[in-house]
Amino acid sequence: MVKQQINIVWLKRDLRLRDHDPLAAAIDNGLPTLLLFCFEPSLMACPESDVRHWRFVFESLADLQNRLKIREKQLYAVHQEVITVLEWITDFYQIQQVYSHEEVGIKITFDRDKAVKKWCTEQGIAYQEFPQNGIIRGRKHRQGWLKLLEKSTFKASATKVDLEKLQTLSIDPVLLEKFTTAPLPSVIQSYQEGFQRGGETYAWRYFQSFLQERSKNYNRQLSKPAGSRTSCSRLSPYLAFGCISAREVMQHLDAHLSQSADRWNLNNFRSRLWWRSHFIQKLETDWRVEIAPINPVFVQLDRQMDGPWFEAWAQGKTGFPMVDASMRCLQATGWINFRMRAMLVSFATFVLWLDWRPVATHLARLFLDFEPGIHYPQIQMQAGLTGYHTLRMYNPSTQVTKNDPDGIFIKKWVPELQAVPSTLLAEPWKMTPMEQKFYHCSIGSDYPVPLVDFDKVAAQNKDRYWQIRQSPAAKQILSSILEKFCTPKEIKIHQQKETRP
Ligand SMILES: Cc1cc2nc3c(=O)[nH]c(=O)nc-3n(C[C@H](O)[C@H](O)[C@H](O)COP(=O)(O)OP(=O)(O)OC[C@H]3O[C@@H](n4cnc5c(N)ncnc54)[C@H](O)[C@@H]3O)c2cc1C
């Protein structure tokens, strides 16, 4: 029997119908197209993965499905490894082409992509991958990269996807039965209060409300854990799962900027979009950023992999209100602002002297917007492992007085401190026994005694760190690191700065 020829668009972290090169290429080709997403058990079981990510993906696919259904088209989501699904499909159809986006992911997805490519080659199936976010595959230096990013990605026209011309495939009922044999756990299929909902529709809603209204407080609220929740764009999970393309965000922003008087806030937001690609390119340049310090000399830091301090940090029970509130908020909502992310990492690695890898894994699970290319380079930077970034050790008590002076954020997430006056929230352990009684918060029973004496430990660990950072071995490798990961402008800045403050 002659099998019907089809193409496949394999969706991964590109869950949208706009500005989508694989989709546009499949439409151009003209063959019936199977739109496919695989909930891969191997990925769902990896340590960085959490139900919150797959729920977001499920919601995003449901959004696409609803919009396709209006046009009598559809996609298929299968709870199975992708190669197994492709093998099932070949029993029924002759696959001519598989289209997908390149993914700058963790090692397991990188290996999976290579395996799919190999499988396609062995089957005589063409496999075409398209770049996204301006990331250049295999690039080992940054000469000219920034210009290329602006010209070839951000300023280039968004890809038009003519959905009317898209011919999606309605699959054979026997294959459909195979596709539906392993249903997703119900916890993935039900909405969880407190989290952003997935989907291209929501992505554009968040973006529009940011441009129209919320951005006016962007700079002022960026570092505030409470105010940032509405004043930042909150586009991160949508960008991470590709519900909206970075190029479309940039282009709509530029169009808006040309008519807006508010350059102060919007230009700062614009620079974040540039940073996004800049960081993702780092992981593309060297996948080992996920597993090893960028400057290998820092393995000598010999930080703890686990233990009771890790547990206290991970559960938000360190006795430092801003650390605990940030961690608990993250657990309940999947989002916290940049400053508090940086503080959580610097507190774990510089104060508690915990190894960056379990810290990175724990946060990856909690961040709804887990984007490996931003996450690992940022964690390494905050943990001091690049050897060229300015060392920032955030004092959690200062963060309270500067960024939550009224204690609104802390009281929401650490209810044990509800009755404590805001003036005492930076250092609640200094409350007298009488105050503790008066404010219904006994330190040591209602709320933990702080794990460490911050000032003392921070000073000791700073010394420990700088001994290694200033060693000849650390400096020897610095120029090759800078060349690999930094733009020429950054190299100049970092070379000038390399002295201990
Ligand atoms: C230790 C650590 C880990 C992080 N891990 C992630 C992650 O896994 N995924 C993620 O999207 N962001 C990560 N960030 C960056 C940043 O905190 C978030 O992107 C931001 O808080 C998301 O909120 P927003 O969308 O409202 O950001 P906005 O301020 O509105 O910025 C718009 C977009 O720009 C990008 N962006 C913003 N800040 C940065 C930055 N510092 N570096 C690179 N890109 C940036 C994001 O895509 C963001 O959605 C991390 C930061 C730190 C310190």
PDB file of C-alpha atoms in Angstrom, residues 5-194:
ATOM      1  CA  GLN A   5       3.169  11.694   2.132  1.00  0.00           C
ATOM      2  CA  ILE A   6       3.146  14.162   4.972  1.00  0.00           C
ATOM      3  CA  ASN A   7       5.323  16.720   6.729  1.00  0.00           C
ATOM      4  CA  ILE A   8       5.699  17.163  10.445  1.00  0.00           C
ATOM      5  CA  VAL A   9       6.122  20.358  12.407  1.00  0.00           C
ATOM      6  CA  TRP A  10       7.620  19.248  15.696  1.00  0.00           C
ATOM      7  CA  LEU A  11       6.747  21.846  18.316  1.00  0.00           C
ATOM      8  CA  LYS A  12       9.041  22.274  21.306  1.00  0.00           C
ATOM      9  CA  ARG A  13       9.676  25.622  22.981  1.00  0.00           C
ATOM     10  CA  ASP A  14       7.878  27.485  20.201  1.00  0.00           C
ATOM     11  CA  LEU A  15       4.221  27.166  21.178  1.00  0.00           C
ATOM     12  CA  ARG A  16       2.757  29.867  18.935  1.00  0.00           C
ATOM     13  CA  LEU A  17       1.206  30.285  15.510  1.00  0.00           C
ATOM     14  CA  ARG A  18       2.840  33.656  14.660  1.00  0.00           C
ATOM     15  CA  ASP A  19       6.391  34.343  13.480  1.00  0.00           C
ATOM     16  CA  HIS A  20       7.062  30.617  13.208  1.00  0.00           C
ATOM     17  CA  ASP A  21       9.562  29.538  10.538  1.00  0.00           C
ATOM     18  CA  PRO A  22       8.933  25.760  10.721  1.00  0.00           C
ATOM     19  CA  LEU A  23       5.192  26.316  10.314  1.00  0.00           C
ATOM     20  CA  ALA A  24       5.693  28.738   7.432  1.00  0.00           C
ATOM     21  CA  ALA A  25       8.066  26.293   5.705  1.00  0.00           C
ATOM     22  CA  ALA A  26       5.553  23.457   6.057  1.00  0.00           C
ATOM     23  CA  ILE A  27       2.825  25.662   4.585  1.00  0.00           C
ATOM     24  CA  ASP A  28       5.075  26.581   1.654  1.00  0.00           C
ATOM     25  CA  ASN A  29       5.844  22.935   1.027  1.00  0.00           C
ATOM     26  CA  GLY A  30       2.139  22.244   0.649  1.00  0.00           C
ATOM     27  CA  LEU A  31       1.912  18.648   1.889  1.00  0.00           C
ATOM     28  CA  PRO A  32      -0.551  17.809   4.687  1.00  0.00           C
ATOM     29  CA  THR A  33       1.151  18.694   7.939  1.00  0.00           C
ATOM     30  CA  LEU A  34       1.053  16.924  11.271  1.00  0.00           C
ATOM     31  CA  LEU A  35       1.516  19.437  14.072  1.00  0.00           C
ATOM     32  CA  LEU A  36       3.092  17.455  16.858  1.00  0.00           C
ATOM     33  CA  PHE A  37       4.106  18.075  20.454  1.00  0.00           C
ATOM     34  CA  CYS A  38       5.521  15.280  22.613  1.00  0.00           C
ATOM     35  CA  PHE A  39       5.318  15.302  26.386  1.00  0.00           C
ATOM     36  CA  GLU A  40       8.492  13.254  26.686  1.00  0.00           C
ATOM     37  CA  PRO A  41       8.619  11.101  29.860  1.00  0.00           C
ATOM     38  CA  SER A  42      12.427  11.333  29.950  1.00  0.00           C
ATOM     39  CA  LEU A  43      12.243  15.156  30.032  1.00  0.00           C
ATOM     40  CA  MET A  44       9.375  15.215  32.481  1.00  0.00           C
ATOM     41  CA  ALA A  45      11.427  13.053  34.846  1.00  0.00           C
ATOM     42  CA  CYS A  46      14.607  15.133  34.727  1.00  0.00           C
ATOM     43  CA  PRO A  47      15.608  16.974  37.930  1.00  0.00           C
ATOM     44  CA  GLU A  48      14.978  20.458  36.487  1.00  0.00           C
ATOM     45  CA  SER A  49      11.437  19.614  35.487  1.00  0.00           C
ATOM     46  CA  ASP A  50       8.294  20.385  37.496  1.00  0.00           C
ATOM     47  CA  VAL A  51       4.572  19.908  36.990  1.00  0.00           C
ATOM     48  CA  ARG A  52       4.245  23.705  36.716  1.00  0.00           C
ATOM     49  CA  HIS A  53       6.230  23.677  33.427  1.00  0.00           C
ATOM     50  CA  TRP A  54       4.131  20.951  31.846  1.00  0.00           C
ATOM     51  CA  ARG A  55       0.907  22.564  32.980  1.00  0.00           C
ATOM     52  CA  PHE A  56       2.020  25.768  31.274  1.00  0.00           C
ATOM     53  CA  VAL A  57       2.814  23.781  28.117  1.00  0.00           C
ATOM     54  CA  PHE A  58      -0.556  22.010  28.309  1.00  0.00           C
ATOM     55  CA  GLU A  59      -2.364  25.357  28.610  1.00  0.00           C
ATOM     56  CA  SER A  60      -0.340  26.778  25.725  1.00  0.00           C
ATOM     57  CA  LEU A  61      -1.199  23.824  23.493  1.00  0.00           C
ATOM     58  CA  ALA A  62      -4.868  24.088  24.471  1.00  0.00           C
ATOM     59  CA  ASP A  63      -4.786  27.732  23.390  1.00  0.00           C
ATOM     60  CA  LEU A  64      -3.302  26.798  20.003  1.00  0.00           C
ATOM     61  CA  GLN A  65      -5.767  23.937  19.600  1.00  0.00           C
ATOM     62  CA  ASN A  66      -8.723  26.245  20.251  1.00  0.00           C
ATOM     63  CA  ARG A  67      -7.527  28.682  17.640  1.00  0.00           C
ATOM     64  CA  LEU A  68      -6.797  25.954  15.118  1.00  0.00           C
ATOM     65  CA  LYS A  69     -10.201  24.359  15.728  1.00  0.00           C
ATOM     66  CA  ILE A  70     -11.988  27.526  14.591  1.00  0.00           C
ATOM     67  CA  ARG A  71     -10.288  26.961  11.228  1.00  0.00           C
ATOM     68  CA  GLU A  72     -11.049  23.222  11.339  1.00  0.00           C
ATOM     69  CA  LYS A  73      -7.394  22.390  11.862  1.00  0.00           C
ATOM     70  CA  GLN A  74      -5.636  20.611  14.695  1.00  0.00           C
ATOM     71  CA  LEU A  75      -2.474  19.624  16.484  1.00  0.00           C
ATOM     72  CA  TYR A  76      -1.605  16.449  18.368  1.00  0.00           C
ATOM     73  CA  ALA A  77       0.012  16.242  21.781  1.00  0.00           C
ATOM     74  CA  VAL A  78       1.327  12.818  22.708  1.00  0.00           C
ATOM     75  CA  HIS A  79       2.653  11.602  26.047  1.00  0.00           C
ATOM     76  CA  GLN A  80       5.571   9.614  24.679  1.00  0.00           C
ATOM     77  CA  GLU A  81       9.229   9.899  23.579  1.00  0.00           C
ATOM     78  CA  VAL A  82       9.497  11.709  20.261  1.00  0.00           C
ATOM     79  CA  ILE A  83      11.382   8.984  18.376  1.00  0.00           C
ATOM     80  CA  THR A  84       8.825   6.371  19.420  1.00  0.00           C
ATOM     81  CA  VAL A  85       6.066   8.657  18.125  1.00  0.00           C
ATOM     82  CA  LEU A  86       7.898   9.218  14.840  1.00  0.00           C
ATOM     83  CA  GLU A  87       8.274   5.451  14.467  1.00  0.00           C
ATOM     84  CA  TRP A  88       4.535   4.984  15.035  1.00  0.00           C
ATOM     85  CA  ILE A  89       3.816   7.633  12.408  1.00  0.00           C
ATOM     86  CA  THR A  90       6.029   5.936   9.811  1.00  0.00           C
ATOM     87  CA  ASP A  91       3.860   2.806  10.111  1.00  0.00           C
ATOM     88  CA  PHE A  92       1.006   4.836   8.627  1.00  0.00           C
ATOM     89  CA  TYR A  93       2.526   7.697   6.623  1.00  0.00           C
ATOM     90  CA  GLN A  94       5.563   8.523   4.564  1.00  0.00           C
ATOM     91  CA  ILE A  95       7.193  11.470   6.328  1.00  0.00           C
ATOM     92  CA  GLN A  96       8.878  13.732   3.815  1.00  0.00           C
ATOM     93  CA  GLN A  97      10.182  16.467   6.096  1.00  0.00           C
ATOM     94  CA  VAL A  98      10.385  17.205   9.797  1.00  0.00           C
ATOM     95  CA  TYR A  99      10.577  20.908  10.643  1.00  0.00           C
ATOM     96  CA  SER A 100      11.506  22.308  14.029  1.00  0.00           C
ATOM     97  CA  HIS A 101      13.264  25.171  15.789  1.00  0.00           C
ATOM     98  CA  GLU A 102      16.772  24.809  17.157  1.00  0.00           C
ATOM     99  CA  GLU A 103      16.619  24.581  20.936  1.00  0.00           C
ATOM    100  CA  VAL A 104      19.290  25.893  23.275  1.00  0.00           C
ATOM    101  CA  GLY A 105      18.373  23.587  26.097  1.00  0.00           C
ATOM    102  CA  ILE A 106      19.858  21.342  28.738  1.00  0.00           C
ATOM    103  CA  LYS A 107      22.085  18.442  27.729  1.00  0.00           C
ATOM    104  CA  ILE A 108      19.199  15.977  27.652  1.00  0.00           C
ATOM    105  CA  THR A 109      17.293  18.014  25.030  1.00  0.00           C
ATOM    106  CA  PHE A 110      20.470  18.690  23.064  1.00  0.00           C
ATOM    107  CA  ASP A 111      21.159  14.919  22.910  1.00  0.00           C
ATOM    108  CA  ARG A 112      17.524  14.241  22.064  1.00  0.00           C
ATOM    109  CA  ASP A 113      17.700  16.680  19.127  1.00  0.00           C
ATOM    110  CA  LYS A 114      20.833  14.964  17.845  1.00  0.00           C
ATOM    111  CA  ALA A 115      19.121  11.576  18.157  1.00  0.00           C
ATOM    112  CA  VAL A 116      16.092  12.827  16.180  1.00  0.00           C
ATOM    113  CA  LYS A 117      18.381  14.189  13.481  1.00  0.00           C
ATOM    114  CA  LYS A 118      20.213  10.848  13.285  1.00  0.00           C
ATOM    115  CA  TRP A 119      16.949   8.928  13.187  1.00  0.00           C
ATOM    116  CA  CYS A 120      15.647  11.114  10.345  1.00  0.00           C
ATOM    117  CA  THR A 121      18.862  10.642   8.356  1.00  0.00           C
ATOM    118  CA  GLU A 122      18.658   6.865   8.807  1.00  0.00           C
ATOM    119  CA  GLN A 123      15.038   6.882   7.598  1.00  0.00           C
ATOM    120  CA  GLY A 124      15.820   9.111   4.614  1.00  0.00           C
ATOM    121  CA  ILE A 125      13.646  11.893   6.035  1.00  0.00           C
ATOM    122  CA  ALA A 126      14.725  15.516   5.585  1.00  0.00           C
ATOM    123  CA  TYR A 127      15.093  17.333   8.892  1.00  0.00           C
ATOM    124  CA  GLN A 128      15.215  21.111   8.866  1.00  0.00           C
ATOM    125  CA  GLU A 129      15.885  23.201  11.954  1.00  0.00           C
ATOM    126  CA  PHE A 130      15.433  26.980  12.144  1.00  0.00           C
ATOM    127  CA  PRO A 131      17.234  29.319  14.544  1.00  0.00           C
ATOM    128  CA  GLN A 132      15.265  31.538  16.905  1.00  0.00           C
ATOM    129  CA  ASN A 133      15.984  34.391  19.333  1.00  0.00           C
ATOM    130  CA  GLY A 134      18.947  35.412  17.162  1.00  0.00           C
ATOM    131  CA  ILE A 135      21.044  32.553  18.513  1.00  0.00           C
ATOM    132  CA  ILE A 136      23.806  31.413  16.187  1.00  0.00           C
ATOM    133  CA  ARG A 137      24.433  27.681  16.366  1.00  0.00           C
ATOM    134  CA  GLY A 138      27.988  26.706  17.234  1.00  0.00           C
ATOM    135  CA  ARG A 139      29.329  30.275  17.368  1.00  0.00           C
ATOM    136  CA  LYS A 140      32.481  30.329  19.536  1.00  0.00           C
ATOM    137  CA  HIS A 141      33.099  34.089  19.736  1.00  0.00           C
ATOM    138  CA  ARG A 142      31.177  37.367  19.867  1.00  0.00           C
ATOM    139  CA  GLN A 143      32.868  39.434  17.168  1.00  0.00           C
ATOM    140  CA  GLY A 144      30.082  41.076  15.159  1.00  0.00           C
ATOM    141  CA  TRP A 145      27.402  39.109  16.993  1.00  0.00           C
ATOM    142  CA  LEU A 146      25.470  42.094  18.299  1.00  0.00           C
ATOM    143  CA  LYS A 147      25.109  43.680  14.856  1.00  0.00           C
ATOM    144  CA  LEU A 148      23.913  40.370  13.479  1.00  0.00           C
ATOM    145  CA  LEU A 149      21.367  40.018  16.286  1.00  0.00           C
ATOM    146  CA  GLU A 150      19.883  43.435  15.533  1.00  0.00           C
ATOM    147  CA  LYS A 151      19.976  43.130  11.761  1.00  0.00           C
ATOM    148  CA  SER A 152      19.133  39.488  11.112  1.00  0.00           C
ATOM    149  CA  THR A 153      16.695  38.945  13.953  1.00  0.00           C
ATOM    150  CA  PHE A 154      15.268  41.983  15.682  1.00  0.00           C
ATOM    151  CA  LYS A 155      15.063  44.217  12.603  1.00  0.00           C
ATOM    152  CA  ALA A 156      14.256  41.440  10.121  1.00  0.00           C
ATOM    153  CA  SER A 157      10.605  40.996   9.181  1.00  0.00           C
ATOM    154  CA  ALA A 158       8.637  38.575  11.307  1.00  0.00           C
ATOM    155  CA  THR A 159       7.757  35.410   9.423  1.00  0.00           C
ATOM    156  CA  LYS A 160       4.239  35.471   8.072  1.00  0.00           C
ATOM    157  CA  VAL A 161       2.246  32.330   8.827  1.00  0.00           C
ATOM    158  CA  ASP A 162      -0.789  32.046   6.573  1.00  0.00           C
ATOM    159  CA  LEU A 163      -2.972  29.737   8.626  1.00  0.00           C
ATOM    160  CA  GLU A 164      -5.644  29.649   5.936  1.00  0.00           C
ATOM    161  CA  LYS A 165      -3.180  27.800   3.725  1.00  0.00           C
ATOM    162  CA  LEU A 166      -2.108  25.382   6.452  1.00  0.00           C
ATOM    163  CA  GLN A 167      -3.396  21.894   5.744  1.00  0.00           C
ATOM    164  CA  THR A 168      -3.228  19.990   9.005  1.00  0.00           C
ATOM    165  CA  LEU A 169      -3.491  16.240   8.962  1.00  0.00           C
ATOM    166  CA  SER A 170      -6.329  14.351  10.673  1.00  0.00           C
ATOM    167  CA  ILE A 171      -4.574  11.155  11.580  1.00  0.00           C
ATOM    168  CA  ASP A 172      -5.668   7.573  11.069  1.00  0.00           C
ATOM    169  CA  PRO A 173      -7.924   6.365  13.961  1.00  0.00           C
ATOM    170  CA  VAL A 174      -5.579   3.448  14.759  1.00  0.00           C
ATOM    171  CA  LEU A 175      -2.672   5.861  15.119  1.00  0.00           C
ATOM    172  CA  LEU A 176      -4.870   8.150  17.181  1.00  0.00           C
ATOM    173  CA  GLU A 177      -5.498   5.276  19.554  1.00  0.00           C
ATOM    174  CA  LYS A 178      -1.743   4.869  19.993  1.00  0.00           C
ATOM    175  CA  PHE A 179      -1.361   8.611  20.550  1.00  0.00           C
ATOM    176  CA  THR A 180      -3.890   8.520  23.364  1.00  0.00           C
ATOM    177  CA  THR A 181      -2.819   5.362  25.225  1.00  0.00           C
ATOM    178  CA  ALA A 182      -0.898   7.219  27.955  1.00  0.00           C
ATOM    179  CA  PRO A 183      -2.958  10.175  29.212  1.00  0.00           C
ATOM    180  CA  LEU A 184      -1.233  13.015  31.017  1.00  0.00           C
ATOM    181  CA  PRO A 185      -1.572  13.131  34.811  1.00  0.00           C
ATOM    182  CA  SER A 186      -4.638  15.180  35.781  1.00  0.00           C
ATOM    183  CA  VAL A 187      -2.457  17.560  37.824  1.00  0.00           C
ATOM    184  CA  ILE A 188      -0.988  18.803  34.521  1.00  0.00           C
ATOM    185  CA  GLN A 189      -4.409  19.261  32.997  1.00  0.00           C
ATOM    186  CA  SER A 190      -5.898  21.383  35.790  1.00  0.00           C
ATOM    187  CA  TYR A 191      -5.196  25.058  36.408  1.00  0.00           C
ATOM    188  CA  GLN A 192      -3.253  25.967  39.535  1.00  0.00           C
ATOM    189  CA  GLU A 193      -4.228  29.222  41.246  1.00  0.00           C
ATOM    190  CA  GLY A 194      -1.431  31.772  41.572  1.00  0.00           C
TER     191      GLY A 194
END
